Amino acid sequence: MGFKKLINSKKILSLLAVFMLTGTNLLMAQDTTATAASATGAATDPKTAMWMGAGYYVLLFFLLCVAIAIIGKILKVYDLTQQIQGKKEINWNNLMAIICLVFLIVGIYGAYWEFTVQGTQTLPEAASEHGVRIDEMFNVTTGITMVVFFVTQIMLFGFLFKYKHSSKRKAYYLPHNNTIEKIWTIAPAIVLTVLVVFGFFTWQTVTDFAERKGDLNIDVTGHQFQWYLRYPGKDGKLGTTDYKKVTGTNYLGVDFSDRNGFDDLAADTLVIPVNRVVRLNIHAQDVIHSVYMPHFRVQLNAVPGLPTFFRFTPTITTAEMRNRLDKPDFEYLLYCNKICGGGHYNMQRVVRVVTEAEYQVWIAKQKPYLSDALKKVLNIASTPQKTPAPNRLALNN
């Protein structure tokens, strides 16, 4: 019966939830440390690795519960002994107030640890125009919430400690205060409205449907477990696609009844010119993938049957970023941010930001999507050419 009551206790379940969150945090931190150690070639102690499992933390949780229960019983017995002997019993209000103060100090240190240790695992420097604005909004939001967090928590636990129950004073009962209600309702509403409005205009630049002269359209198609890239040819326009036309050779299902597709190009590397608007037309052929380029603050799901797009402007070339980071082998990368299957971890492409001149040289070397094998399958003798204008005789001939 006592065990059943223990299981049904909301306090125990809450403590279990907190403990599991803390244990998950520690496990993730340890996994990161282990990954770093393997990357640097450092040896891992097998005895240490044995104690990194979830079972260790479950056992630790139950030992903690037993320790708390034993301490509670000892205090209860001590309190009863004091009452029997007619001595002053334990002042539980003072004890709880001290516990609240200790909890506040430990919590503040925990927040400090989160900032100093896990706070270093933030996104890298933004290399796109909208990425800078997103970082600004993130920093402002984080700053506001952190100030509110520290102020409210210090006031909450400080109030519990300072105004703990005392027989020498009587608490003042305040049933209602319109001014306080207005302040904590209107102030957050104003702050959130400002943040949402700034976020709306930033997102609007990303999802702007208007096509402008000079924009670069690139098709990015997710397929287990790789990204297919298709660039427009000299006409600057991509041919339409149709999933019914997907074959082993026409792997993107380009519909060649649209003549814009005849000069489309296939690429293995996502090369984009700096300071030029790039529109990624995002597709998926099997399961849900997600286009993710952290340096450019680009992330959008690739959903089968639901074409989407993401518009951004890169601002830092790969060469410039290599100099900033002092990493000669640095590359921007395109990842899949959905767990799309067994090969998900390896679903990535190199993204290279270059100057406009370098881009023109690179694009001129790319092979056409309409390969000889595909021409043969589609019975296309040669790439259609525009009919040349008839020669005119010169007057002096």
CSV table of C-alpha atoms in Angstrom, one decimal:
chain,number,residue,atom,x,y,z
A,1,MET,CA,0.0,0.0,0.0
A,2,GLY,CA,2.8,2.3,0.9
A,3,PHE,CA,4.6,1.5,-2.4
A,4,LYS,CA,1.4,2.2,-4.4
A,5,LYS,CA,1.1,5.6,-2.6
A,6,LEU,CA,4.7,6.3,-3.5
A,7,ILE,CA,4.1,5.5,-7.2
A,8,ASN,CA,1.0,7.8,-7.2
A,9,SER,CA,2.8,10.7,-5.6
A,10,LYS,CA,2.9,13.7,-7.9
A,11,LYS,CA,6.1,14.9,-6.1
A,12,ILE,CA,7.9,11.7,-6.9
A,13,LEU,CA,6.8,11.8,-10.6
A,14,SER,CA,7.9,15.4,-10.9
A,15,LEU,CA,11.2,14.6,-9.3
A,16,LEU,CA,11.6,11.7,-11.8
A,17,ALA,CA,10.8,14.0,-14.7
A,18,VAL,CA,13.4,16.5,-13.5
A,19,PHE,CA,15.9,13.8,-13.0
A,20,MET,CA,15.4,12.3,-16.4
A,21,LEU,CA,15.8,15.7,-18.1
A,22,THR,CA,19.0,16.2,-16.2
A,23,GLY,CA,20.2,12.7,-17.0
A,24,THR,CA,19.5,13.3,-20.7
A,25,ASN,CA,21.5,16.5,-20.6
A,26,LEU,CA,24.4,14.7,-19.0
A,27,LEU,CA,24.2,11.9,-21.5
A,28,MET,CA,24.2,14.3,-24.4
A,29,ALA,CA,27.2,16.1,-22.9
A,30,GLN,CA,29.0,12.9,-22.5
A,31,ASP,CA,28.3,11.8,-26.0
A,32,THR,CA,29.7,15.1,-27.3
A,33,THR,CA,32.8,14.5,-25.1
A,34,ALA,CA,33.2,11.0,-26.4
A,35,THR,CA,32.8,12.1,-30.0
A,36,ALA,CA,35.4,14.8,-29.5
A,37,ALA,CA,37.8,12.3,-27.8
A,38,SER,CA,37.4,9.9,-30.8
A,39,ALA,CA,38.0,12.7,-33.2
A,40,THR,CA,41.2,13.6,-31.5
A,41,GLY,CA,42.3,10.0,-31.1
A,42,ALA,CA,42.1,10.0,-27.3
A,43,ALA,CA,41.6,6.7,-25.6
A,44,THR,CA,38.4,6.0,-23.8
A,45,ASP,CA,38.4,4.0,-20.6
A,46,PRO,CA,36.1,1.0,-21.0
A,47,LYS,CA,35.2,1.2,-17.3
A,48,THR,CA,34.2,4.8,-17.7
A,49,ALA,CA,32.2,4.0,-20.8
A,50,MET,CA,30.3,1.3,-18.9
A,51,TRP,CA,28.8,3.8,-16.5
A,52,MET,CA,27.5,6.1,-19.2
A,53,GLY,CA,24.4,4.2,-19.9
A,54,ALA,CA,20.8,5.1,-18.8
A,55,GLY,CA,20.8,2.3,-16.3
A,56,TYR,CA,23.4,4.1,-14.3
A,57,TYR,CA,21.3,7.2,-14.0
A,58,VAL,CA,18.2,5.2,-13.1
A,59,LEU,CA,20.1,3.5,-10.3
A,60,LEU,CA,21.4,6.8,-9.1
A,61,PHE,CA,17.9,8.2,-9.1
A,62,PHE,CA,16.6,5.4,-6.9
A,63,LEU,CA,19.6,5.8,-4.5
A,64,LEU,CA,18.8,9.5,-4.3
A,65,CYS,CA,15.2,8.7,-3.5
A,66,VAL,CA,16.2,6.3,-0.8
A,67,ALA,CA,18.7,8.8,0.7
A,68,ILE,CA,15.9,11.5,0.8
A,69,ALA,CA,13.5,9.1,2.4
A,70,ILE,CA,16.1,8.1,5.1
A,71,ILE,CA,16.9,11.7,5.9
A,72,GLY,CA,13.2,12.5,6.1
A,73,LYS,CA,12.6,9.6,8.5
A,74,ILE,CA,15.6,10.6,10.7
A,75,LEU,CA,14.2,14.2,10.9
A,76,LYS,CA,10.7,12.9,11.7
A,77,VAL,CA,12.1,10.7,14.5
A,78,TYR,CA,14.2,13.5,15.8
A,79,ASP,CA,11.2,15.8,15.8
A,80,LEU,CA,9.0,13.3,17.7
A,81,THR,CA,11.8,12.8,20.2
A,82,GLN,CA,12.0,16.5,20.8
A,83,GLN,CA,8.3,16.7,21.4
A,84,ILE,CA,8.3,13.8,23.9
A,85,GLN,CA,11.1,15.4,25.8
A,86,GLY,CA,9.3,18.7,25.9
A,87,LYS,CA,12.0,20.4,24.0
A,88,LYS,CA,11.7,22.8,21.1
A,89,GLU,CA,10.7,20.9,17.9
A,90,ILE,CA,12.0,21.4,14.4
A,91,ASN,CA,10.9,24.7,12.8
A,92,TRP,CA,9.9,23.3,9.4
A,93,ASN,CA,9.1,26.7,8.0
A,94,ASN,CA,12.7,27.8,8.6
A,95,LEU,CA,14.0,24.5,7.1
A,96,MET,CA,11.9,24.9,4.0
A,97,ALA,CA,13.0,28.5,3.6
A,98,ILE,CA,16.7,27.4,3.8
A,99,ILE,CA,16.0,24.7,1.2
A,100,CYS,CA,14.4,27.4,-1.1
A,101,LEU,CA,17.5,29.6,-0.7
A,102,VAL,CA,19.8,26.6,-1.4
A,103,PHE,CA,17.7,25.7,-4.5
A,104,LEU,CA,18.0,29.3,-5.7
A,105,ILE,CA,21.8,29.4,-5.4
A,106,VAL,CA,22.2,25.9,-7.1
A,107,GLY,CA,19.7,27.0,-9.8
A,108,ILE,CA,21.6,30.2,-10.6
A,109,TYR,CA,24.9,28.2,-10.8
A,110,GLY,CA,23.2,25.7,-13.1
A,111,ALA,CA,22.0,28.5,-15.4
A,112,TYR,CA,25.6,29.9,-15.3
A,113,TRP,CA,26.9,26.4,-16.2
A,114,GLU,CA,24.5,26.2,-19.1
A,115,PHE,CA,25.7,29.5,-20.5
A,116,THR,CA,29.4,28.8,-20.1
A,117,VAL,CA,29.5,25.1,-21.1
A,118,GLN,CA,26.6,24.5,-23.5
A,119,GLY,CA,26.3,28.1,-24.6
A,120,THR,CA,29.5,27.6,-26.6
A,121,GLN,CA,27.6,25.1,-28.8
A,122,THR,CA,25.7,27.9,-30.6
A,123,LEU,CA,25.4,28.3,-34.4
A,124,PRO,CA,28.4,29.6,-36.3
A,125,GLU,CA,28.7,33.1,-37.7
A,126,ALA,CA,25.8,34.0,-40.0
A,127,ALA,CA,26.8,34.1,-43.6
A,128,SER,CA,23.6,35.5,-45.1
A,129,GLU,CA,21.6,38.7,-45.0
A,130,HIS,CA,18.6,37.3,-43.3
A,131,GLY,CA,20.8,35.2,-41.0
A,132,VAL,CA,22.2,38.3,-39.4
A,133,ARG,CA,18.6,39.6,-38.7
A,134,ILE,CA,17.6,36.2,-37.3
A,135,ASP,CA,20.6,36.2,-34.9
A,136,GLU,CA,19.7,39.7,-33.8
A,137,MET,CA,16.1,38.6,-33.0
A,138,PHE,CA,17.4,35.5,-31.2
A,139,ASN,CA,19.8,37.5,-29.1
A,140,VAL,CA,17.1,40.1,-28.2
A,141,THR,CA,14.6,37.4,-27.3
A,142,THR,CA,17.2,35.5,-25.3
A,143,GLY,CA,18.2,38.7,-23.5
A,144,ILE,CA,14.7,39.6,-22.6
A,145,THR,CA,13.7,36.1,-21.4
A,146,MET,CA,16.9,35.7,-19.4
A,147,VAL,CA,16.3,39.0,-17.6
A,148,VAL,CA,12.8,38.0,-16.8
A,149,PHE,CA,13.9,34.5,-15.7
A,150,PHE,CA,16.5,35.7,-13.2
A,151,VAL,CA,14.4,38.5,-11.8
A,152,THR,CA,11.3,36.3,-11.3
A,153,GLN,CA,13.3,33.4,-9.8
A,154,ILE,CA,15.3,35.6,-7.4
A,155,MET,CA,12.1,37.3,-6.4
A,156,LEU,CA,10.2,34.0,-6.0
A,157,PHE,CA,12.7,32.1,-3.8
A,158,GLY,CA,13.9,35.3,-2.1
A,159,PHE,CA,10.3,36.1,-1.1
A,160,LEU,CA,9.9,32.5,0.2
A,161,PHE,CA,13.0,32.9,2.3
A,162,LYS,CA,12.5,36.4,3.6
A,163,TYR,CA,8.8,36.1,4.4
A,164,LYS,CA,8.7,32.7,5.8
A,165,HIS,CA,6.0,32.0,8.4
A,166,SER,CA,6.6,33.6,11.8
A,167,SER,CA,4.3,33.8,14.8
A,168,LYS,CA,5.4,37.4,15.4
A,169,ARG,CA,3.8,38.9,12.3
A,170,LYS,CA,0.6,38.5,10.4
A,171,ALA,CA,0.5,38.2,6.6
A,172,TYR,CA,-1.3,40.9,4.6
A,173,TYR,CA,-4.0,39.5,2.3
A,174,LEU,CA,-4.2,41.2,-1.1
A,175,PRO,CA,-7.1,39.8,-3.0
A,176,HIS,CA,-6.8,41.8,-6.2
A,177,ASN,CA,-4.9,44.7,-7.8
A,178,ASN,CA,-5.9,46.0,-11.2
A,179,THR,CA,-2.6,47.9,-11.7
A,180,ILE,CA,-0.5,44.7,-11.3
A,181,GLU,CA,-2.9,42.8,-13.6
A,182,LYS,CA,-2.5,45.4,-16.3
A,183,ILE,CA,1.3,45.5,-16.0
A,184,TRP,CA,1.9,41.8,-16.3
A,185,THR,CA,-0.7,41.5,-19.1
A,186,ILE,CA,0.1,44.5,-21.3
A,187,ALA,CA,3.9,44.5,-21.0
A,188,PRO,CA,4.4,40.9,-22.3
A,189,ALA,CA,1.8,41.6,-25.0
A,190,ILE,CA,3.8,44.6,-26.3
A,191,VAL,CA,7.1,42.8,-26.2
A,192,LEU,CA,5.8,39.7,-28.0
A,193,THR,CA,4.0,41.9,-30.6
A,194,VAL,CA,7.2,43.7,-31.4
A,195,LEU,CA,9.2,40.4,-31.7
A,196,VAL,CA,6.5,38.8,-33.9
A,197,VAL,CA,6.3,41.8,-36.2
A,198,PHE,CA,10.1,41.8,-36.7
A,199,GLY,CA,10.0,38.1,-37.3
A,200,PHE,CA,7.2,38.4,-39.8
A,201,PHE,CA,9.0,40.9,-42.0
A,202,THR,CA,12.2,38.8,-41.8
A,203,TRP,CA,10.3,35.7,-42.8
A,204,GLN,CA,8.5,37.6,-45.6
A,205,THR,CA,11.9,38.3,-47.3
A,206,VAL,CA,12.6,34.6,-47.2
A,207,THR,CA,9.3,33.5,-48.6
A,208,ASP,CA,8.9,36.3,-51.2
A,209,PHE,CA,7.2,34.8,-54.2
A,210,ALA,CA,8.2,37.6,-56.6
A,211,GLU,CA,10.9,36.6,-59.1
A,212,ARG,CA,13.4,39.3,-59.9
A,213,LYS,CA,15.9,39.6,-62.7
A,214,GLY,CA,19.3,38.3,-61.5
A,215,ASP,CA,17.9,35.8,-59.0
A,216,LEU,CA,19.5,32.4,-59.2
A,217,ASN,CA,17.0,29.5,-59.2
A,218,ILE,CA,18.4,26.1,-58.1
A,219,ASP,CA,16.5,22.9,-57.7
A,220,VAL,CA,17.4,20.8,-54.6
A,221,THR,CA,15.8,17.4,-54.5
A,222,GLY,CA,16.1,15.0,-51.5
A,223,HIS,CA,16.3,11.3,-52.1
A,224,GLN,CA,17.5,8.6,-49.7
A,225,PHE,CA,20.3,9.3,-49.1
A,226,GLN,CA,21.6,12.2,-51.2
A,227,TRP,CA,20.8,15.6,-52.6
A,228,TYR,CA,20.3,16.1,-56.3
A,229,LEU,CA,21.2,19.6,-57.7
A,230,ARG,CA,19.8,21.1,-60.9
A,231,TYR,CA,20.9,24.5,-62.3
A,232,PRO,CA,19.3,26.5,-65.1
A,233,GLY,CA,21.2,26.8,-68.4
A,234,LYS,CA,21.9,29.9,-70.5
A,235,ASP,CA,18.2,30.8,-70.6
A,236,GLY,CA,18.2,31.2,-66.8
A,237,LYS,CA,15.0,29.1,-66.5
A,238,LEU,CA,14.6,25.6,-65.0
A,239,GLY,CA,12.4,23.1,-66.9
A,240,THR,CA,9.3,21.8,-65.1
A,241,THR,CA,9.3,18.4,-63.5
A,242,ASP,CA,6.7,15.6,-63.3
A,243,TYR,CA,7.0,12.8,-60.8
A,244,LYS,CA,5.4,10.4,-63.3
A,245,LYS,CA,8.4,10.9,-65.6
A,246,VAL,CA,10.9,9.8,-63.0
A,247,THR,CA,13.0,6.9,-64.3
A,248,GLY,CA,16.5,5.5,-63.8
A,249,THR,CA,18.0,7.9,-66.3
A,250,ASN,CA,15.5,10.8,-65.8
A,251,TYR,CA,16.0,10.7,-62.0
A,252,LEU,CA,14.4,14.1,-61.4
A,253,GLY,CA,11.5,13.6,-63.7
A,254,VAL,CA,12.2,16.6,-65.9
A,255,ASP,CA,9.4,17.2,-68.4
A,256,PHE,CA,11.1,17.8,-71.7
A,257,SER,CA,7.9,19.0,-73.3
A,258,ASP,CA,9.0,22.2,-71.6
A,259,ARG,CA,12.0,23.5,-73.8
A,260,ASN,CA,13.4,25.3,-70.8
A,261,GLY,CA,14.7,22.0,-69.5
A,262,PHE,CA,16.9,21.1,-72.4
A,263,ASP,CA,19.8,23.2,-71.2
A,264,ASP,CA,19.4,22.5,-67.5
A,265,LEU,CA,22.6,21.5,-65.7
A,266,ALA,CA,23.4,18.8,-63.1
A,267,ALA,CA,25.9,19.5,-60.4
A,268,ASP,CA,27.6,17.6,-57.5
A,269,THR,CA,28.4,20.8,-55.5
A,270,LEU,CA,26.1,23.6,-54.5
A,271,VAL,CA,28.1,26.6,-55.8
A,272,ILE,CA,26.5,30.0,-55.3
A,273,PRO,CA,27.7,33.5,-56.0
A,274,VAL,CA,28.2,35.9,-53.1
A,275,ASN,CA,25.8,38.9,-52.7
A,276,ARG,CA,23.3,37.4,-55.2
A,277,VAL,CA,19.8,36.3,-54.3
A,278,VAL,CA,19.5,32.5,-54.4
A,279,ARG,CA,16.2,30.7,-54.5
A,280,LEU,CA,16.3,27.0,-53.5
A,281,ASN,CA,13.4,25.1,-55.0
A,282,ILE,CA,13.0,22.2,-52.6
A,283,HIS,CA,11.6,18.8,-53.5
A,284,ALA,CA,11.6,15.3,-52.0
A,285,GLN,CA,11.0,12.0,-53.8
A,286,ASP,CA,10.5,9.5,-51.0
A,287,VAL,CA,10.2,10.6,-47.4
A,288,ILE,CA,10.4,13.9,-45.6
A,289,HIS,CA,13.9,15.4,-45.7
A,290,SER,CA,15.0,18.9,-44.6
A,291,VAL,CA,17.3,21.3,-46.3
A,292,TYR,CA,19.6,22.6,-43.5
A,293,MET,CA,22.6,25.0,-44.0
A,294,PRO,CA,23.4,26.4,-40.5
A,295,HIS,CA,25.8,29.0,-41.6
A,296,PHE,CA,23.2,30.6,-43.8
A,297,ARG,CA,20.3,30.1,-41.3
A,298,VAL,CA,18.5,28.1,-44.0
A,299,GLN,CA,16.2,25.3,-42.9
A,300,LEU,CA,13.0,24.1,-44.6
A,301,ASN,CA,11.4,20.7,-44.9
A,302,ALA,CA,11.5,18.8,-48.2
A,303,VAL,CA,8.1,17.1,-48.4
A,304,PRO,CA,7.1,14.6,-51.2
A,305,GLY,CA,4.4,16.2,-53.4
A,306,LEU,CA,4.7,19.6,-51.8
A,307,PRO,CA,7.3,21.8,-53.5
A,308,THR,CA,8.7,24.6,-51.3
A,309,PHE,CA,11.4,27.2,-51.6
A,310,PHE,CA,13.8,29.3,-49.5
A,311,ARG,CA,15.3,32.6,-50.6
A,312,PHE,CA,18.5,33.9,-49.2
A,313,THR,CA,21.6,36.0,-50.1
A,314,PRO,CA,25.0,34.7,-49.1
A,315,THR,CA,27.4,37.4,-47.9
A,316,ILE,CA,30.7,35.6,-47.0
A,317,THR,CA,32.6,33.6,-49.5
A,318,THR,CA,34.1,30.2,-48.6
A,319,ALA,CA,37.6,31.7,-49.0
A,320,GLU,CA,36.8,34.6,-46.6
A,321,MET,CA,35.3,32.2,-44.1
A,322,ARG,CA,38.4,30.0,-44.2
A,323,ASN,CA,40.5,33.1,-43.4
A,324,ARG,CA,38.2,34.1,-40.6
A,325,LEU,CA,38.3,30.7,-39.0
A,326,ASP,CA,41.9,30.0,-40.0
A,327,LYS,CA,40.8,26.6,-41.4
A,328,PRO,CA,42.1,26.1,-45.0
A,329,ASP,CA,39.9,23.0,-45.5
A,330,PHE,CA,36.7,24.6,-44.3
A,331,GLU,CA,33.5,24.1,-46.4
A,332,TYR,CA,29.9,25.1,-46.0
A,333,LEU,CA,27.7,22.1,-45.9
A,334,LEU,CA,24.1,21.2,-46.9
A,335,TYR,CA,22.7,18.7,-44.4
A,336,CYS,CA,19.4,16.8,-44.1
A,337,ASN,CA,17.8,17.8,-40.8
A,338,LYS,CA,15.3,15.0,-40.7
A,339,ILE,CA,16.0,11.4,-39.5
A,340,CYS,CA,15.1,10.0,-42.9
A,341,GLY,CA,16.6,6.5,-42.6
A,342,GLY,CA,19.8,4.5,-42.0
A,343,GLY,CA,22.0,6.7,-44.3
A,344,HIS,CA,20.7,10.0,-42.9
A,345,TYR,CA,24.0,10.8,-41.2
A,346,ASN,CA,25.8,10.9,-44.6
A,347,MET,CA,23.2,12.9,-46.5
A,348,GLN,CA,25.1,16.1,-47.3
A,349,ARG,CA,26.6,18.2,-50.0
A,350,VAL,CA,29.4,20.7,-50.1
A,351,VAL,CA,28.2,24.3,-50.5
A,352,ARG,CA,30.7,26.7,-51.9
A,353,VAL,CA,30.2,30.5,-52.0
A,354,VAL,CA,32.4,32.2,-54.7
A,355,THR,CA,32.6,35.5,-56.5
A,356,GLU,CA,30.4,36.1,-59.5
A,357,ALA,CA,33.4,35.7,-61.9
A,358,GLU,CA,34.3,32.4,-60.3
A,359,TYR,CA,30.7,31.2,-60.5
A,360,GLN,CA,30.5,32.0,-64.2
A,361,VAL,CA,33.7,29.9,-64.8
A,362,TRP,CA,32.3,27.0,-62.7
A,363,ILE,CA,28.9,27.0,-64.3
A,364,ALA,CA,30.4,26.9,-67.8
A,365,LYS,CA,32.1,23.6,-66.9
A,366,GLN,CA,29.0,21.8,-65.7
A,367,LYS,CA,27.4,18.9,-67.6
A,368,PRO,CA,23.9,19.1,-69.0
A,369,TYR,CA,21.2,17.2,-67.2
A,370,LEU,CA,20.0,15.9,-70.6
A,371,SER,CA,22.8,13.3,-71.0
A,372,ASP,CA,23.4,11.2,-74.0
A,373,ALA,CA,21.9,8.2,-72.3
A,374,LEU,CA,18.8,10.2,-71.5
A,375,LYS,CA,18.6,11.4,-75.1
A,376,LYS,CA,18.7,7.9,-76.3
A,377,VAL,CA,15.9,6.8,-74.0
A,378,LEU,CA,13.7,9.8,-75.0
A,379,ASN,CA,14.6,9.4,-78.7
A,380,ILE,CA,16.0,12.9,-78.8
A,381,ALA,CA,18.6,13.1,-81.6
A,382,SER,CA,20.2,16.3,-80.4
A,383,THR,CA,19.4,19.3,-78.2
A,384,PRO,CA,17.0,21.6,-80.0
A,385,GLN,CA,18.5,24.7,-81.4
A,386,LYS,CA,16.9,27.9,-82.4
A,387,THR,CA,16.5,28.3,-86.2
A,388,PRO,CA,19.3,30.6,-87.3
A,389,ALA,CA,18.3,33.8,-89.1
A,390,PRO,CA,18.9,33.6,-92.9
A,391,ASN,CA,22.1,35.1,-94.2
A,392,ARG,CA,21.6,38.5,-95.9
A,393,LEU,CA,23.6,39.4,-99.0
A,394,ALA,CA,25.8,42.4,-98.6
A,395,LEU,CA,25.1,45.3,-101.0
A,396,ASN,CA,28.6,45.3,-102.4
A,397,ASN,CA,28.7,41.6,-103.3
